[in-house]
Amino acid sequence: MIVVDTNVIAYLYLPGDHTDSAEALLKQDDDWSAPLLWRSEFRNILAGFIRRKTLTFEGARDLQLEAESLLAGAEHEVDSRLVLELVRDSDCSAYDCEFVALAMTLRVKLVTMDTKILKAFPNHAVSLAAWAGSR
């Protein structure tokens, strides 16, 4: 099991430079978890694609449903106190700290490409590239 941030989920569903790595990650470990916040963040990413007219409404809706299916049963509430402690002790946003808090609670790694998270929480976060390269 791993925790993935929203960008890793987006890399899986929206073709780009990191799509191959996200697909490899899923093949290596298909037990992905995320805080409930991921849904809103992913919808916001899809909204940008819709507004740029690089994705239709129907396409965005289908991707949201597919991603929700992937994470069904693996979405979690996080402890607000822990999130705020992580915010206090880092320069990361509360949004980012939700993913770190979940990884800490589940005692697994957070896979991310967010350099700020990777720097602030090296014991709990690993880059997508490093994870793919280590397996």
C-alpha atoms as one frame of an Amber mdcrd trajectory, in Angstrom:
protein
   0.000   0.000   0.000   1.092   3.562  -0.758  -0.435   7.007  -0.490  -0.414
   8.948  -3.741  -0.927  12.638  -4.165  -3.371  14.092  -6.642  -0.711  14.830
  -9.228   0.292  11.153  -9.375  -3.365  10.297  -9.987  -3.517  12.973 -12.678
  -0.343  11.635 -14.313  -2.051   8.263 -14.585  -5.142   9.590 -16.349  -3.900
  12.641 -18.249  -1.107  11.859 -20.740   2.120  13.708 -20.077   5.775  13.417
 -19.140   5.115  11.337 -16.012   2.357   9.064 -17.306   4.684   6.119 -17.922
   6.013   6.378 -14.365   2.498   6.534 -12.915   1.472   3.482 -14.941   4.592
   1.616 -13.771   3.800   2.575 -10.183   0.299   1.154 -10.515   1.714  -2.091
 -11.889   4.178  -2.312  -8.996   1.656  -1.465  -6.287  -2.016  -1.140  -7.134
  -3.074  -0.525  -3.523  -3.318   3.266  -3.671  -4.767   5.420  -0.891  -5.441
   9.152  -0.621  -7.216  11.610   1.641 -10.709  12.590   0.494  -9.275  15.931
  -0.578  -7.838  14.288  -3.705 -11.282  14.366  -5.347 -11.560  18.159  -5.216
  -7.985  18.635  -6.349  -8.455  16.248  -9.261 -11.701  17.974 -10.277  -9.797
  21.261 -10.263  -7.144  19.802 -12.576  -9.887  18.518 -14.886 -11.542  21.952
 -14.807  -8.360  23.462 -16.241  -8.381  20.944 -19.083 -12.049  21.678 -19.792
 -11.431  25.444 -19.804  -8.453  25.075 -22.140 -10.690  22.920 -24.347  -8.197
  20.047 -24.244 -10.775  17.775 -22.605 -14.521  17.626 -23.073 -16.943  17.713
 -20.180 -17.836  14.087 -20.882 -14.172  13.104 -20.992 -13.514  14.842 -17.682
 -16.543  13.191 -16.106 -15.381   9.779 -17.304 -11.860  10.314 -15.949 -13.233
  11.432 -12.580 -15.394   8.312 -12.361 -12.496   6.069 -13.389 -10.182   7.610
 -10.799 -12.869   7.349  -8.110 -13.245   3.683  -8.995  -9.491   3.140  -8.618
  -9.522   4.652  -5.134 -12.861   3.211  -3.996 -12.521   2.024  -0.418  -9.108
   3.661  -0.051 -10.124   7.272   0.597  -9.558   8.479   4.129 -10.391  11.253
   6.535  -7.266  12.644   8.159  -6.604  13.867  11.675  -6.829  17.675  11.662
  -4.476  18.017  14.615  -1.782  16.021  12.815  -2.263  18.076   9.643  -1.892
  21.309  11.593   1.202  20.006  13.388   2.755  19.207  10.011   1.851  22.685
   8.750   3.424  24.218  11.857   6.633  22.288  11.323   7.013  22.850   7.569
   6.417  25.323   4.760   3.868  23.006   3.125   0.211  23.833   2.658  -2.478
  22.169   4.732  -3.604  20.481   1.522  -0.191  18.891   1.033   0.059  17.984
   4.699  -3.150  15.949   4.424  -1.317  13.500   2.167   1.676  13.347   4.496
  -0.589  12.859   7.522  -2.335   9.960   5.831   0.959   8.299   4.918   2.118
   8.680   8.510  -1.154   7.296   9.890  -1.113   4.293   7.550   2.659   3.862
   8.055   3.345   3.812   4.343   5.152   6.094   1.913   3.609   9.029   0.108
   4.528   8.985  -3.586   4.693  12.497  -4.975   6.571  14.757  -7.365   6.113
  17.782  -5.087   9.637  18.965  -4.260   8.487  20.935  -1.222   6.912  17.819
   0.321   9.920  15.688  -0.587  12.266  18.152   1.094  10.122  18.711   4.202
   9.218  15.064   4.810  12.020  12.826   3.492  11.117  10.027   5.923   7.538
   9.857   4.712   7.618  10.906   1.053   9.367   9.499  -1.983   9.411  10.814
  -5.530   7.552   9.003  -8.250  10.819   8.660 -10.170  12.687   7.227  -7.172
   9.909   4.757  -6.387   9.774   3.550  -9.984  13.564   3.285 -10.080  13.782
   1.331  -6.825  11.441  -1.474  -7.796
